[in-house]
Each structure stands twice: as structure tokens, then as C-alpha cells.
Amino acid sequence: MPITSKTFVRSTALLLLVGLLALIGIVGTNIWLADRSQVYLDEVIEARIARRAAVDLRASLLDMESGQRGYLLTLDESYLDPYEEARPIVLAQIDALNDVLAPYEVAAEPLQQLEADVAFKVDEMDQTIAQARTGNVTDAVARVLTDQGQQAMGRIMAFIDGLIEAVDERLIEGVGNQRSTGEALRMVAIVGGLIILMVVAGAIWAVLNYTQELANARRAVEQANTSLEERVRERTADLGKANEEIQRFAYIVTHDLRAPLVNIMGFTAELENSVEEVRAYMEGQEASADDPVASQARLAATEDLPEAITFIRAATRKMDGLINAILKISREGRRQLKPEPVELAEVVETSANAVHHQVADGDGTIETDIRVGQLITDRLSLEQILGNMLDNAVKYREPERPLRVEIRARHVPGNRVVIEVEDNGRGIADSDHERVFELFRRSGSQNNPGEGIGLAHVRTMVRSLGGDVTLTSQLGEGTTFIINLPRDSRGFLGRLGA
Amino acid sequence: MNNARPVTIVMVEDDEGHARLIEKNIRRAGVANEIVPFTNGTDALAYLMGPDGSGLVNKGRQLLVLLDLNLPDMTGIDILEKVKSNEHTKRSPVVVLTTTDDQREIQRCYDLGANVYITKPVDYDGFANAIKQLGLFFSVMQIPETE
């Protein structure tokens, strides 16, 4: 069963609730059962007090009776000792029994009977002993023989025996109750414990299951990542292939374009030589105004033809420049890049020195602030990139003010470095920010020679190192080129090769 | 020019304009040897190797091959390879004359036995100059007897 974090939270909360209820149940029943057992204990104690009172009363009455009977038989006063001892406490013992049995209404009537019987019996014993003391033993014996005292005594004994029996029953019942309470307590503890155990087991299961789900999800994510990386690698390889194809195409095209150009230029030169000869001959001839054909031929040889040839030459030279530019870029793309450790500060220094002369001419300065050490990249490309940037700075400076160039380099996250080349030159109009990186495109007034390949070349080189180049510029104030390169190009170059 | 050795120049060049310019400049350099032009590789190979392809026809002849690499039916490298691997023609100097200035291609030509490699410059003065120097080169070069 897949567990989402929501159901996980819900199920664990439910389990905790069940565990809490079980715990409350156990504690509640425990308190209740403890109360119950206290009640049973009280009852037992009460029963034992009642039993004690009854037994004491019986013992006192029996003592009194045996004392009376001994005296009546022997008339020896010493036999009366137990009687005399028990006689004062009998009433108190009856009161005690009354107190104990007071809560029980069923016991009220038998108790009255008991009181009456005890009073009667005690009275009988007092009178018989008094009669015997006065010597009237015969009357006393006759009184005993009426069996009325004996009957009262029998009733008392029966009551007390019954009471004791009832109390004993109550005691047994109380102990039974106590035991069942203990039993219930144990059951509750066992059942509650089981529930808590189940809850804990359920919680553990849920946690384990959830952890498992998390691990699975993480594995899936990792797998997706790997396949994504695989795809990126494939795409990069495809891109590399496409790039190679384009370069191959550019290379072939330029060569095929070159062959006819060789002809055009070659035969133009031949033509020029021939025209030169014709012109020399024509100029040697006397101008004959009356022959229009001759004067036209002369005009053609001395002016029109040389002019046409000049234009053809200029056009072919321009075309040659463009073809060479494409060739240069395509050759650059075909060059095997060699990543090697390069001290950036050193390369910057070299590039700055290369243009030092031109910069110093106009009181210009180049400042560097390199906070990057070693890069692993293609040295030649880096030199060409920086050289191009500095050449541009010099070439497109604002003649009104001395040139200031600042080269800064720093690390940025992702193991990359940013090199900024800032100048205070004439700047690039907003609409041309992207265009200047295109082949054969130039910005601003075209007062400097050039084919418009420098920045296109720079971008090609930077990209082939796995970086990119952008610019920010304010027209008339200056331009900052921002080159972002990987610190180590091997990874990128390796992927392209794969 | 040492006319005691009648060297035949075999020019394999598909662009007739180039062929004409090359010929003109060779003549201008004072080289008067016979030039046999071909505009495709098949005909050139037939001439060089003979109809049986053994190269026996050129036994004892002194040839100099001017070779363009971009041919319509094959690359000049194929011809170079065949000329340099045939025992009757392998001593004939081969001058590769083409627009390609790819280092790897040049290296490959030398590896296969090309004697000279000349890139056709687009600018005509350079081109004419290169051809003239080639003529000078012909005049001092000793073509070995293939006997």
C-alpha cells in the first residue's frame, strides 16, 4: 500500500489516539477496581468487628452462666468470679453489637429479641444467685429448672451462631469479590497492554513502511536523474555532431566558393594586364576627333575598362575576406581543444601587454583585478578571446577621452568563473547587443576596417569551451563584456567527444 | 631549362580556368615542356597507368604530375596513392596544387609521397608567383630516369 505523507500522518495520529484511549481505559478501570476493592475491604473489616462483638458477647454470657451454675452447685463464692467479671461488660457488648449491626435494618428485630433475651437471662441469673446467697437454694434451682433461662440462652446462641455464619458467609463472599476484582484488574492490564503493543507495532509498521516508501521514492528520483543525465549526454553528443556537420559544411562551401574566385581574380589580373597594354597603345595613338568609333574605343580602354576592373577587384577582395573569415571560424571549430592548467592572470597580462602600445598612445590604461587562480581550459582559445576583446576596446574607443579598460575575474557558484572586460569606448546601441555576436554584423559607424567576425569568433570559442559571452553597454559610455566559463572545461569537452 | 630531358607535365585539374592560369604562368616562367591536361581523374589515371592499369606505358618516360585534390569523379589523393604505389611511376614528382589548406590534408599528401604541396592563393599575384617559382623548381629539378 503506498503511503503518502498525509495518510501517514493520519494513520499515526489514529494509532496514537487508540493508544491513548487504551491507556486511559487501563488507568480508569484501575482506579475503579481499586475503589471497589477498598469497599470490599471495609466490608470485611466491618464483618470481622461484628463477628468479634458477637463472639465476645457469647463468651461473656457463657462465663456468667457457668459461674452461676458452679455457685448454685457448691455455694462457693470463688465460682462466682467469672460471673462477676463478665456481668459489667455484657451490656456494653450488646451496645457494641447494636452499633455494628445498626446499618442493617433486617437485623433490627432479632436484635431487640436478643436484647430482651439477654436481659431476661441476666435477670434470671442475678435472682438465682441472690436466692442462693440467702440460703434459698431450692427456689433458685426451681427457677433454673423452669427452663425459661435455658430457652432464652438457646435463642441467644442460635442468634449468635446465625450471625457468625452470616458474617463468615460475607467474609467468603468478600474474599471472592476481592479475588475477582484482582482478576479483572489483571485482565484489564493484559488487554490494555495488548492494545498498546498492537498500537506500537502498528506505528512501527507505518514508520517502516513510510521509510520504505521514502527510500523507494528517492531511488526513483535518482533513477530519473541518471536517465536525465544520460539524455543530456546524448543531446550534447548530438549537438556536437550537428556542430561538426555545420563546420564541415562551412568548410566545404568556402572551398568550393574559393575555386571560382581564384578564376575571377586570376583572369581579372590577366584582363588588367591586357587592358594595360591596350591602354598604352591607345594613349600612344593620336586622338582623331572625327572618328567616333576610335574615340569610344579610346575612352573604353583608358577609363571604362580600368574602372570596371577596379570594382571587380574590390568586390572579389571583399568576397575573399568573407570566405577567409568563414574559413577561419570553421577551422577554429575543427581545432582539437586541449584543456590544460592555465594561469588566468598570466594570460590577461600577456593580452594586455600585446595592446599596451596602442593603449598607451592615447594616454589609456588597462587595469586588472584577477581573483581567480588556475583554470583548466584551452590556452589558445582563452588568449584569442581576451585578445579579441582588447582589440575591440582599442578599435572602438571614444576618441574624445583616454581609454580605460578594466579586466576583472572572479569565481561564481557552480565551479565557474566570470571574466569581465569593461571599457569606456563608444558603446553599442541596445538594438545591436545580440547582433554584434552574429557573423559579418557590425555596430555603429563603420569607420574601422573589419569583416565583422571578431565577436562571432569569440562567441564560438567561448561556447566550445562550455561557456557563454554576453554584454551590457550604454551607447556613448562604454561596454562590458561578460564571459562565463567553467573552471574546468574537461568535463564539457569530454562530453562532446563522447 | 634543361631541354635534354623532355619532361612531360601531366596536369590534373578539373577547373579549366585554373588549368589555363597555371599553364599561362608556367609558360611565363619560361618552361616550354609539353603539358597534357586532364579534367577528371579517370582519364588522368588511364593516361598514367595505361589501358591495362599496370603503368607499363610510362616506363622510361619522365613525367611530372600537377594534381588538384578536388576532382569530380575521385579525390586527387586516390591518384596520388596510385601513382606513388606503382613501381613505374612512383619516382615521378607529384605537385599537389589545391585550395585546401587543411593541415591534416597536407600532412596526408606528404605521407603518401607528394613532393610539393602548394595552396592556390586567391590573390592572383601570390598565385602567379607560386606558379613561377614552381617553374623555377622544374628547371633545377632532376627528374630521375624510371629505367
XYZ file of C-alpha atoms in Angstrom, chain A residues 246-436:
191
model
C 27.860 22.642 -39.843
C 31.546 23.329 -39.627
C 32.255 20.690 -42.223
C 29.610 22.269 -44.412
C 31.089 25.729 -43.944
C 34.476 24.348 -44.777
C 33.348 22.657 -47.984
C 31.302 25.649 -49.061
C 34.172 28.038 -48.557
C 36.469 25.827 -50.533
C 34.026 25.416 -53.351
C 33.446 29.165 -53.376
C 37.128 29.737 -53.448
C 37.757 27.830 -56.663
C 35.680 30.158 -58.891
C 37.071 33.136 -57.026
C 40.582 32.073 -57.967
C 39.420 32.171 -61.581
C 37.750 35.534 -61.285
C 40.750 37.098 -59.650
C 43.207 35.377 -61.912
C 41.511 36.377 -65.120
C 40.835 39.839 -63.801
C 44.559 40.206 -63.383
C 45.092 38.842 -66.860
C 42.483 41.242 -68.136
C 44.147 44.096 -66.318
C 47.446 43.286 -67.934
C 45.821 43.118 -71.328
C 43.880 46.341 -70.747
C 47.067 47.999 -69.642
C 48.660 47.077 -72.955
C 45.658 48.275 -74.931
C 45.587 51.493 -72.935
C 49.258 52.132 -73.511
C 48.723 51.606 -77.215
C 45.640 53.827 -77.332
C 47.332 56.632 -75.480
C 50.152 56.430 -77.982
C 47.748 56.982 -80.837
C 46.801 60.459 -81.932
C 43.255 61.375 -80.989
C 41.190 61.708 -84.134
C 38.057 63.631 -83.252
C 36.301 62.837 -86.498
C 36.215 59.075 -85.856
C 33.617 58.423 -83.142
C 34.383 54.662 -83.003
C 38.039 55.321 -82.346
C 37.331 57.864 -79.617
C 34.861 55.494 -77.946
C 37.376 52.674 -78.054
C 39.937 55.009 -76.562
C 37.531 56.010 -73.796
C 36.775 52.358 -73.064
C 40.433 51.387 -72.914
C 41.603 54.321 -70.838
C 38.660 54.808 -68.449
C 35.769 52.342 -68.540
C 37.776 49.133 -68.551
C 40.230 50.110 -65.797
C 37.285 51.346 -63.674
C 35.347 48.110 -64.169
C 38.417 46.103 -63.269
C 38.938 48.169 -60.122
C 35.388 47.399 -58.976
C 35.743 43.721 -59.804
C 38.956 43.603 -57.803
C 37.407 45.384 -54.828
C 34.417 43.029 -54.885
C 36.499 39.903 -55.164
C 38.800 41.095 -52.405
C 35.819 41.652 -50.183
C 34.468 38.234 -51.049
C 37.836 36.696 -50.357
C 37.838 38.359 -46.955
C 34.441 36.935 -46.113
C 35.371 33.477 -47.280
C 38.559 33.605 -45.273
C 36.583 34.706 -42.243
C 34.226 31.767 -42.520
C 37.164 29.511 -43.101
C 38.900 30.834 -40.028
C 35.890 30.220 -37.843
C 35.274 26.777 -39.230
C 38.919 25.913 -38.822
C 38.790 27.165 -35.255
C 35.825 24.893 -34.665
C 37.711 21.949 -36.093
C 40.744 22.558 -33.969
C 41.120 19.975 -31.216
C 40.853 21.865 -27.933
C 43.460 20.888 -25.369
C 42.383 21.549 -21.783
C 45.429 22.342 -19.677
C 46.132 24.287 -16.489
C 46.249 27.991 -17.354
C 47.059 30.886 -15.006
C 44.369 33.379 -15.877
C 46.352 36.334 -14.508
C 49.224 35.407 -16.795
C 47.063 35.245 -19.904
C 45.433 38.569 -19.044
C 48.851 40.113 -18.536
C 50.057 38.826 -21.914
C 46.966 40.053 -23.717
C 47.195 43.462 -22.051
C 50.841 43.763 -22.997
C 50.027 42.951 -26.609
C 47.887 46.091 -26.940
C 49.902 48.157 -24.488
C 51.416 50.222 -27.228
C 48.127 51.256 -28.805
C 46.553 51.916 -25.412
C 49.450 53.989 -24.124
C 49.377 56.077 -27.311
C 46.163 57.801 -26.282
C 47.035 58.044 -22.557
C 44.903 54.990 -21.965
C 45.252 52.471 -19.146
C 44.388 48.844 -18.586
C 43.623 47.783 -15.038
C 43.278 44.213 -13.925
C 41.640 42.676 -10.905
C 42.006 38.925 -11.180
C 40.689 36.968 -8.224
C 40.920 33.637 -9.961
C 43.913 31.365 -9.995
C 44.278 28.434 -12.278
C 41.748 27.403 -14.895
C 41.738 24.175 -16.810
C 40.913 25.238 -20.318
C 42.318 25.655 -23.808
C 45.071 28.254 -23.575
C 44.980 29.344 -27.201
C 41.223 29.919 -27.152
C 41.472 31.941 -23.958
C 44.253 34.063 -25.417
C 42.285 34.668 -28.564
C 39.141 35.548 -26.647
C 40.906 38.100 -24.456
C 42.959 39.401 -27.350
C 39.813 39.958 -29.367
C 38.106 41.789 -26.517
C 41.093 44.087 -26.022
C 41.469 44.673 -29.768
C 37.841 45.703 -29.860
C 38.297 48.010 -26.899
C 41.178 49.717 -28.660
C 39.493 49.752 -32.033
C 36.201 51.195 -30.832
C 37.418 53.633 -28.244
C 35.884 57.071 -27.927
C 38.485 59.416 -29.386
C 37.325 62.236 -27.104
C 38.602 60.605 -23.909
C 41.535 58.439 -22.898
C 40.789 54.745 -22.998
C 40.143 52.981 -19.688
C 39.906 49.220 -19.741
C 39.258 47.128 -16.679
C 39.579 43.362 -16.650
C 38.016 41.640 -13.679
C 37.726 37.962 -12.908
C 36.028 36.207 -10.041
C 34.547 32.880 -9.024
C 30.840 32.272 -9.222
C 28.836 29.324 -7.845
C 28.754 26.173 -9.917
C 32.537 25.968 -10.241
C 32.594 28.663 -12.852
C 34.441 31.922 -13.361
C 33.258 35.206 -14.752
C 35.671 37.430 -16.648
C 34.503 40.970 -17.296
C 36.173 43.304 -19.753
C 34.899 46.825 -19.282
C 35.848 49.758 -21.487
C 34.780 53.380 -21.765
C 34.555 53.251 -25.548
C 31.781 54.321 -27.832
C 29.361 51.634 -26.652
C 26.845 49.557 -28.536
C 23.233 50.549 -29.180
C 20.630 48.435 -27.357
C 19.269 47.015 -30.597
C 22.703 45.689 -31.511
C 23.551 43.890 -28.256
C 22.775 40.490 -29.696
C 23.554 41.346 -33.288
C 27.225 42.109 -32.750
